[in-house]
Amino acid sequence: EMDDDLDEAFSRLAQARTNP
Amino acid sequence: GGVGMPTGSYVAPKSVWLPAAKAKGLEISGTFSRRMGHIYMELSLMNKAMQVMTDFAIQFNRNSFGLAPAAPLQVNAPLTPNQTIEVSLPLNTVGPVMKMDPLSNLQVAIKNNIDVFYFSCLYPINMLFVEDGKMDRQIFLATWKDIPNENEVQFQIKECHLNADAVTNKLQSNNIYTVAKRNVEGQDMLYQSLKLTNGIWVLAELRIQPGNINYTLSLKCRAPEVAQHVFGAYETILKN
């Protein structure tokens, strides 16, 4: 479950960096 | 190109560090390598004088990362005129530290039976990327947030034709580790980490856009002065 959270956190980071 | 093995870390070709004219006939060329977690100064000593050379020894001035010889310089037989020998000098990073300008400048003294000679060389910072430089993913995310935006430095790696997987493999052979990879709107975002021998971590985001041969490298580090050198290492590794 923590792994899923981390996966999600990296997706959010990449998304935020692409569309600040 | 260099002489690095396909799966090993990149080793630049040797260059002349001390011309014979400045050292009474002793010519020194060299480079640095990292093999199995150990750093080496790879030296060629050439005798361009008319007399035999013996009694070699080497010493480093204090430097930014505490590089120091881990063993005496091993030149077992006298070096006769026109003879060249190759010596691999093991180094460690527990010597005295003093920040140099440029950061990777190394001042070396070498002696033989004729005299003592001095020269300077620059070591590639990737020699200092340690094998356990893959940061835990949770710590990466926390550290990325924690390092202020002012510490982020962006660079363009121009004219690179590798795909994300090839980039990941090539960098990993040089102890730059991909912690996470995401694809957003067609572009690959690689989150990477590396650690220097002195414990300094560098976090990276490498952005590869489809159809664009220029990659964007963003570096975050608590010691921003290393960023320029880390960028240089990325360029060297990806283009060789």
mmCIF file of N, CA, C and O in Angstrom, chain B residues 116-194:
data_model
loop_
_atom_site.group_PDB
_atom_site.id
_atom_site.type_symbol
_atom_site.label_atom_id
_atom_site.label_comp_id
_atom_site.label_asym_id
_atom_site.label_seq_id
_atom_site.Cartn_x
_atom_site.Cartn_y
_atom_site.Cartn_z
ATOM 1 N N VAL B 116 62.126 17.253 -7.998
ATOM 2 C CA VAL B 116 60.694 17.192 -7.663
ATOM 3 C C VAL B 116 59.965 18.063 -8.672
ATOM 4 O O VAL B 116 60.421 19.167 -8.987
ATOM 5 N N PHE B 117 58.836 17.569 -9.187
ATOM 6 C CA PHE B 117 58.072 18.300 -10.204
ATOM 7 C C PHE B 117 56.630 18.450 -9.726
ATOM 8 O O PHE B 117 56.117 17.614 -8.974
ATOM 9 N N TYR B 118 55.982 19.517 -10.195
ATOM 10 C CA TYR B 118 54.609 19.801 -9.770
ATOM 11 C C TYR B 118 53.728 19.949 -11.000
ATOM 12 O O TYR B 118 54.152 20.518 -12.003
ATOM 13 N N PHE B 119 52.516 19.422 -10.898
ATOM 14 C CA PHE B 119 51.535 19.682 -11.954
ATOM 15 C C PHE B 119 50.133 19.668 -11.367
ATOM 16 O O PHE B 119 49.926 19.201 -10.245
ATOM 17 N N SER B 120 49.176 20.206 -12.142
ATOM 18 C CA SER B 120 47.766 20.194 -11.747
ATOM 19 C C SER B 120 46.969 19.414 -12.763
ATOM 20 O O SER B 120 47.290 19.432 -13.954
ATOM 21 N N CYS B 121 45.936 18.735 -12.306
ATOM 22 C CA CYS B 121 45.010 18.090 -13.244
ATOM 23 C C CYS B 121 43.602 18.215 -12.674
ATOM 24 O O CYS B 121 43.418 18.584 -11.513
ATOM 25 N N LEU B 122 42.613 17.933 -13.527
ATOM 26 C CA LEU B 122 41.215 17.961 -13.103
ATOM 27 C C LEU B 122 40.692 16.536 -13.126
ATOM 28 O O LEU B 122 40.884 15.829 -14.116
ATOM 29 N N TYR B 123 40.061 16.099 -12.053
ATOM 30 C CA TYR B 123 39.472 14.759 -12.083
ATOM 31 C C TYR B 123 37.982 14.869 -12.409
ATOM 32 O O TYR B 123 37.312 15.808 -11.972
ATOM 33 N N PRO B 124 37.463 13.901 -13.177
ATOM 34 C CA PRO B 124 36.027 13.926 -13.474
ATOM 35 C C PRO B 124 35.260 13.552 -12.206
ATOM 36 O O PRO B 124 35.614 12.581 -11.531
ATOM 37 N N ILE B 125 34.223 14.314 -11.891
ATOM 38 C CA ILE B 125 33.537 14.133 -10.613
ATOM 39 C C ILE B 125 32.855 12.766 -10.532
ATOM 40 O O ILE B 125 32.603 12.246 -9.445
ATOM 41 N N ASN B 126 32.581 12.138 -11.691
ATOM 42 C CA ASN B 126 31.923 10.820 -11.650
ATOM 43 C C ASN B 126 32.805 9.733 -11.031
ATOM 44 O O ASN B 126 32.301 8.672 -10.666
ATOM 45 N N MET B 127 34.107 9.996 -10.873
ATOM 46 C CA MET B 127 34.956 9.058 -10.123
ATOM 47 C C MET B 127 34.493 8.956 -8.677
ATOM 48 O O MET B 127 34.819 7.997 -7.971
ATOM 49 N N LEU B 128 33.765 9.996 -8.234
ATOM 50 C CA LEU B 128 33.378 10.088 -6.826
ATOM 51 C C LEU B 128 31.944 9.629 -6.585
ATOM 52 O O LEU B 128 31.432 9.734 -5.477
ATOM 53 N N PHE B 129 31.259 9.131 -7.646
ATOM 54 C CA PHE B 129 29.884 8.649 -7.479
ATOM 55 C C PHE B 129 29.946 7.232 -6.898
ATOM 56 O O PHE B 129 30.477 6.316 -7.537
ATOM 57 N N VAL B 130 29.390 7.068 -5.697
ATOM 58 C CA VAL B 130 29.536 5.778 -5.015
ATOM 59 C C VAL B 130 28.457 4.780 -5.461
ATOM 60 O O VAL B 130 27.415 5.160 -5.997
ATOM 61 N N GLU B 131 28.751 3.495 -5.199
ATOM 62 C CA GLU B 131 27.888 2.405 -5.662
ATOM 63 C C GLU B 131 26.545 2.385 -4.928
ATOM 64 O O GLU B 131 25.560 1.900 -5.465
ATOM 65 N N ASP B 132 26.500 2.900 -3.699
ATOM 66 C CA ASP B 132 25.213 2.872 -2.980
ATOM 67 C C ASP B 132 24.508 4.232 -3.056
ATOM 68 O O ASP B 132 23.962 4.733 -2.081
ATOM 69 N N GLY B 133 24.486 4.782 -4.269
ATOM 70 C CA GLY B 133 23.889 6.098 -4.477
ATOM 71 C C GLY B 133 22.423 6.074 -4.873
ATOM 72 O O GLY B 133 21.886 7.095 -5.300
ATOM 73 N N LYS B 134 21.773 4.917 -4.755
ATOM 74 C CA LYS B 134 20.338 4.891 -5.080
ATOM 75 C C LYS B 134 19.547 5.256 -3.840
ATOM 76 O O LYS B 134 19.521 4.512 -2.856
ATOM 77 N N MET B 135 18.896 6.402 -3.896
ATOM 78 C CA MET B 135 18.165 6.897 -2.723
ATOM 79 C C MET B 135 16.828 6.178 -2.597
ATOM 80 O O MET B 135 16.163 5.917 -3.609
ATOM 81 N N ASP B 136 16.444 5.865 -1.382
ATOM 82 C CA ASP B 136 15.123 5.313 -1.100
ATOM 83 C C ASP B 136 14.054 6.257 -1.690
ATOM 84 O O ASP B 136 14.170 7.479 -1.583
ATOM 85 N N ARG B 137 13.013 5.679 -2.271
ATOM 86 C CA ARG B 137 12.038 6.508 -3.002
ATOM 87 C C ARG B 137 11.324 7.518 -2.108
ATOM 88 O O ARG B 137 11.091 8.661 -2.501
ATOM 89 N N GLN B 138 10.977 7.063 -0.903
ATOM 90 C CA GLN B 138 10.276 7.965 0.021
ATOM 91 C C GLN B 138 11.191 9.122 0.435
ATOM 92 O O GLN B 138 10.766 10.276 0.489
ATOM 93 N N ILE B 139 12.460 8.789 0.695
ATOM 94 C CA ILE B 139 13.419 9.829 1.088
ATOM 95 C C ILE B 139 13.663 10.787 -0.081
ATOM 96 O O ILE B 139 13.794 11.989 0.099
ATOM 97 N N PHE B 140 13.667 10.219 -1.306
ATOM 98 C CA PHE B 140 13.850 11.066 -2.489
ATOM 99 C C PHE B 140 12.753 12.136 -2.544
ATOM 100 O O PHE B 140 13.029 13.333 -2.699
ATOM 101 N N LEU B 141 11.506 11.689 -2.411
ATOM 102 C CA LEU B 141 10.374 12.632 -2.512
ATOM 103 C C LEU B 141 10.462 13.705 -1.429
ATOM 104 O O LEU B 141 10.269 14.895 -1.706
ATOM 105 N N ALA B 142 10.793 13.270 -0.214
ATOM 106 C CA ALA B 142 10.880 14.227 0.901
ATOM 107 C C ALA B 142 12.037 15.199 0.679
ATOM 108 O O ALA B 142 11.900 16.407 0.897
ATOM 109 N N THR B 143 13.175 14.675 0.193
ATOM 110 C CA THR B 143 14.357 15.520 -0.014
ATOM 111 C C THR B 143 14.119 16.507 -1.156
ATOM 112 O O THR B 143 14.499 17.676 -1.088
ATOM 113 N N TRP B 144 13.479 16.015 -2.205
ATOM 114 C CA TRP B 144 13.182 16.879 -3.361
ATOM 115 C C TRP B 144 12.362 18.087 -2.921
ATOM 116 O O TRP B 144 12.617 19.216 -3.324
ATOM 117 N N LYS B 145 11.355 17.817 -2.054
ATOM 118 C CA LYS B 145 10.500 18.913 -1.546
ATOM 119 C C LYS B 145 11.283 19.823 -0.619
ATOM 120 O O LYS B 145 11.084 21.033 -0.602
ATOM 121 N N ASP B 146 12.161 19.214 0.164
ATOM 122 C CA ASP B 146 12.869 19.913 1.222
ATOM 123 C C ASP B 146 13.941 20.866 0.694
ATOM 124 O O ASP B 146 14.203 21.905 1.300
ATOM 125 N N ILE B 147 14.570 20.506 -0.418
ATOM 126 C CA ILE B 147 15.629 21.370 -0.964
ATOM 127 C C ILE B 147 14.956 22.571 -1.643
ATOM 128 O O ILE B 147 14.106 22.387 -2.517
ATOM 129 N N PRO B 148 15.304 23.781 -1.235
ATOM 130 C CA PRO B 148 14.604 24.957 -1.765
ATOM 131 C C PRO B 148 14.779 25.111 -3.283
ATOM 132 O O PRO B 148 15.795 24.680 -3.846
ATOM 133 N N ASN B 149 13.759 25.726 -3.901
ATOM 134 C CA ASN B 149 13.790 25.917 -5.362
ATOM 135 C C ASN B 149 15.008 26.705 -5.824
ATOM 136 O O ASN B 149 15.495 26.510 -6.938
ATOM 137 N N GLU B 150 15.503 27.604 -4.961
ATOM 138 C CA GLU B 150 16.691 28.394 -5.333
ATOM 139 C C GLU B 150 17.890 27.484 -5.588
ATOM 140 O O GLU B 150 18.831 27.875 -6.276
ATOM 141 N N ASN B 151 17.866 26.306 -4.990
ATOM 142 C CA ASN B 151 18.985 25.364 -5.169
ATOM 143 C C ASN B 151 18.845 24.512 -6.424
ATOM 144 O O ASN B 151 19.694 23.669 -6.686
ATOM 145 N N GLU B 152 17.750 24.697 -7.165
ATOM 146 C CA GLU B 152 17.578 23.895 -8.380
ATOM 147 C C GLU B 152 18.286 24.574 -9.549
ATOM 148 O O GLU B 152 18.134 25.771 -9.755
ATOM 149 N N VAL B 153 19.070 23.805 -10.273
ATOM 150 C CA VAL B 153 19.789 24.338 -11.427
ATOM 151 C C VAL B 153 19.408 23.510 -12.647
ATOM 152 O O VAL B 153 19.361 22.282 -12.572
ATOM 153 N N GLN B 154 19.116 24.207 -13.744
ATOM 154 C CA GLN B 154 18.714 23.500 -14.970
ATOM 155 C C GLN B 154 19.776 23.604 -16.049
ATOM 156 O O GLN B 154 20.413 24.641 -16.208
ATOM 157 N N PHE B 155 19.931 22.503 -16.778
ATOM 158 C CA PHE B 155 20.905 22.446 -17.873
ATOM 159 C C PHE B 155 20.252 21.775 -19.075
ATOM 160 O O PHE B 155 19.310 21.002 -18.928
ATOM 161 N N GLN B 156 20.797 22.061 -20.245
ATOM 162 C CA GLN B 156 20.380 21.370 -21.470
ATOM 163 C C GLN B 156 21.487 20.407 -21.881
ATOM 164 O O GLN B 156 22.633 20.811 -22.030
ATOM 165 N N ILE B 157 21.121 19.146 -22.055
ATOM 166 C CA ILE B 157 22.071 18.187 -22.632
ATOM 167 C C ILE B 157 21.709 18.107 -24.113
ATOM 168 O O ILE B 157 20.648 17.599 -24.470
ATOM 169 N N LYS B 158 22.572 18.652 -24.934
ATOM 170 C CA LYS B 158 22.209 18.837 -26.342
ATOM 171 C C LYS B 158 22.594 17.644 -27.205
ATOM 172 O O LYS B 158 23.590 16.968 -26.952
ATOM 173 N N GLU B 159 21.785 17.410 -28.196
ATOM 174 C CA GLU B 159 22.041 16.400 -29.232
ATOM 175 C C GLU B 159 22.327 15.022 -28.660
ATOM 176 O O GLU B 159 23.371 14.437 -28.890
ATOM 177 N N CYS B 160 21.375 14.527 -27.927
ATOM 178 C CA CYS B 160 21.474 13.181 -27.380
ATOM 179 C C CYS B 160 20.410 12.320 -28.067
ATOM 180 O O CYS B 160 19.275 12.742 -28.235
ATOM 181 N N HIS B 161 20.817 11.135 -28.496
ATOM 182 C CA HIS B 161 19.908 10.324 -29.301
ATOM 183 C C HIS B 161 19.523 9.012 -28.624
ATOM 184 O O HIS B 161 19.081 8.081 -29.279
ATOM 185 N N LEU B 162 19.697 8.929 -27.308
ATOM 186 C CA LEU B 162 19.373 7.682 -26.606
ATOM 187 C C LEU B 162 17.930 7.738 -26.102
ATOM 188 O O LEU B 162 17.425 8.806 -25.790
ATOM 189 N N ASN B 163 17.302 6.547 -26.010
ATOM 190 C CA ASN B 163 15.975 6.541 -25.398
ATOM 191 C C ASN B 163 16.112 6.415 -23.877
ATOM 192 O O ASN B 163 17.214 6.245 -23.353
ATOM 193 N N ALA B 164 14.977 6.501 -23.194
ATOM 194 C CA ALA B 164 15.005 6.551 -21.723
ATOM 195 C C ALA B 164 15.671 5.312 -21.118
ATOM 196 O O ALA B 164 16.414 5.419 -20.135
ATOM 197 N N ASP B 165 15.424 4.130 -21.709
ATOM 198 C CA ASP B 165 16.021 2.909 -21.146
ATOM 199 C C ASP B 165 17.540 2.898 -21.330
ATOM 200 O O ASP B 165 18.279 2.517 -20.419
ATOM 201 N N ALA B 166 17.995 3.322 -22.515
ATOM 202 C CA ALA B 166 19.443 3.362 -22.772
ATOM 203 C C ALA B 166 20.112 4.370 -21.838
ATOM 204 O O ALA B 166 21.203 4.124 -21.307
ATOM 205 N N VAL B 167 19.444 5.501 -21.628
ATOM 206 C CA VAL B 167 19.966 6.523 -20.714
ATOM 207 C C VAL B 167 20.092 5.952 -19.308
ATOM 208 O O VAL B 167 21.128 6.082 -18.645
ATOM 209 N N THR B 168 19.033 5.266 -18.871
ATOM 210 C CA THR B 168 19.021 4.681 -17.520
ATOM 211 C C THR B 168 20.186 3.703 -17.344
ATOM 212 O O THR B 168 20.907 3.751 -16.344
ATOM 213 N N ASN B 169 20.367 2.822 -18.335
ATOM 214 C CA ASN B 169 21.431 1.811 -18.230
ATOM 215 C C ASN B 169 22.815 2.439 -18.225
ATOM 216 O O ASN B 169 23.692 2.053 -17.455
ATOM 217 N N LYS B 170 23.000 3.405 -19.128
ATOM 218 C CA LYS B 170 24.316 4.034 -19.230
ATOM 219 C C LYS B 170 24.674 4.782 -17.945
ATOM 220 O O LYS B 170 25.793 4.688 -17.445
ATOM 221 N N LEU B 171 23.689 5.490 -17.414
ATOM 222 C CA LEU B 171 23.946 6.243 -16.186
ATOM 223 C C LEU B 171 24.170 5.296 -15.006
ATOM 224 O O LEU B 171 25.037 5.524 -14.167
ATOM 225 N N GLN B 172 23.401 4.189 -14.977
ATOM 226 C CA GLN B 172 23.549 3.249 -13.859
ATOM 227 C C GLN B 172 24.944 2.623 -13.831
ATOM 228 O O GLN B 172 25.490 2.363 -12.759
ATOM 229 N N SER B 173 25.523 2.395 -15.012
ATOM 230 C CA SER B 173 26.903 1.873 -15.066
ATOM 231 C C SER B 173 27.889 2.846 -14.446
ATOM 232 O O SER B 173 29.024 2.495 -14.155
ATOM 233 N N ASN B 174 27.453 4.098 -14.298
ATOM 234 C CA ASN B 174 28.310 5.128 -13.713
ATOM 235 C C ASN B 174 27.786 5.598 -12.349
ATOM 236 O O ASN B 174 28.056 6.719 -11.920
ATOM 237 N N ASN B 175 26.998 4.734 -11.718
ATOM 238 C CA ASN B 175 26.483 4.995 -10.364
ATOM 239 C C ASN B 175 25.537 6.189 -10.267
ATOM 240 O O ASN B 175 25.465 6.852 -9.234
ATOM 241 N N ILE B 176 24.800 6.454 -11.369
ATOM 242 C CA ILE B 176 23.678 7.396 -11.302
ATOM 243 C C ILE B 176 22.420 6.537 -11.459
ATOM 244 O O ILE B 176 22.247 5.871 -12.491
ATOM 245 N N TYR B 177 21.586 6.530 -10.425
ATOM 246 C CA TYR B 177 20.502 5.550 -10.362
ATOM 247 C C TYR B 177 19.139 6.177 -10.609
ATOM 248 O O TYR B 177 18.840 7.250 -10.079
ATOM 249 N N THR B 178 18.318 5.496 -11.414
ATOM 250 C CA THR B 178 16.959 5.951 -11.654
ATOM 251 C C THR B 178 16.062 5.400 -10.550
ATOM 252 O O THR B 178 15.927 4.197 -10.380
ATOM 253 N N VAL B 179 15.472 6.325 -9.805
ATOM 254 C CA VAL B 179 14.638 5.980 -8.658
ATOM 255 C C VAL B 179 13.192 5.775 -9.110
ATOM 256 O O VAL B 179 12.474 4.927 -8.599
ATOM 257 N N ALA B 180 12.767 6.570 -10.095
ATOM 258 C CA ALA B 180 11.403 6.458 -10.619
ATOM 259 C C ALA B 180 11.375 7.005 -12.040
ATOM 260 O O ALA B 180 12.196 7.847 -12.406
ATOM 261 N N LYS B 181 10.418 6.485 -12.817
ATOM 262 C CA LYS B 181 10.252 6.962 -14.201
ATOM 263 C C LYS B 181 8.767 7.166 -14.442
ATOM 264 O O LYS B 181 7.953 6.310 -14.094
ATOM 265 N N ARG B 182 8.430 8.302 -14.995
ATOM 266 C CA ARG B 182 7.033 8.586 -15.310
ATOM 267 C C ARG B 182 6.948 9.103 -16.742
ATOM 268 O O ARG B 182 7.897 9.731 -17.237
ATOM 269 N N ASN B 183 5.807 8.826 -17.376
ATOM 270 C CA ASN B 183 5.559 9.396 -18.701
ATOM 271 C C ASN B 183 4.373 10.334 -18.583
ATOM 272 O O ASN B 183 3.292 9.926 -18.185
ATOM 273 N N VAL B 184 4.628 11.618 -18.861
ATOM 274 C CA VAL B 184 3.568 12.615 -18.789
ATOM 275 C C VAL B 184 3.451 13.290 -20.150
ATOM 276 O O VAL B 184 4.424 13.872 -20.640
ATOM 277 N N GLU B 185 2.286 13.171 -20.747
ATOM 278 C CA GLU B 185 2.024 13.780 -22.057
ATOM 279 C C GLU B 185 3.103 13.418 -23.071
ATOM 280 O O GLU B 185 3.598 14.266 -23.815
ATOM 281 N N GLY B 186 3.515 12.158 -23.033
ATOM 282 C CA GLY B 186 4.462 11.656 -24.028
ATOM 283 C C GLY B 186 5.927 11.839 -23.668
ATOM 284 O O GLY B 186 6.797 11.228 -24.275
ATOM 285 N N GLN B 187 6.204 12.668 -22.671
ATOM 286 C CA GLN B 187 7.621 12.870 -22.333
ATOM 287 C C GLN B 187 8.012 11.993 -21.136
ATOM 288 O O GLN B 187 7.225 11.788 -20.216
ATOM 289 N N ASP B 188 9.233 11.479 -21.188
ATOM 290 C CA ASP B 188 9.744 10.660 -20.089
ATOM 291 C C ASP B 188 10.400 11.560 -19.054
ATOM 292 O O ASP B 188 11.226 12.415 -19.391
ATOM 293 N N MET B 189 10.016 11.333 -17.804
ATOM 294 C CA MET B 189 10.605 12.063 -16.681
ATOM 295 C C MET B 189 11.332 11.026 -15.818
ATOM 296 O O MET B 189 10.688 10.145 -15.244
ATOM 297 N N LEU B 190 12.658 11.134 -15.759
ATOM 298 C CA LEU B 190 13.438 10.202 -14.953
ATOM 299 C C LEU B 190 13.878 10.915 -13.676
ATOM 300 O O LEU B 190 14.459 11.998 -13.745
ATOM 301 N N TYR B 191 13.565 10.296 -12.536
ATOM 302 C CA TYR B 191 14.026 10.846 -11.255
ATOM 303 C C TYR B 191 15.216 10.019 -10.800
ATOM 304 O O TYR B 191 15.130 8.796 -10.715
ATOM 305 N N GLN B 192 16.320 10.679 -10.557
ATOM 306 C CA GLN B 192 17.585 9.968 -10.347
ATOM 307 C C GLN B 192 18.329 10.498 -9.124
ATOM 308 O O GLN B 192 18.132 11.637 -8.712
ATOM 309 N N SER B 193 19.184 9.655 -8.595
ATOM 310 C CA SER B 193 20.006 10.086 -7.459
ATOM 311 C C SER B 193 21.436 9.593 -7.617
ATOM 312 O O SER B 193 21.695 8.593 -8.309
ATOM 313 N N LEU B 194 22.337 10.312 -7.000
ATOM 314 C CA LEU B 194 23.738 9.880 -6.904
ATOM 315 C C LEU B 194 24.287 10.415 -5.594
ATOM 316 O O LEU B 194 23.772 11.387 -5.035
#
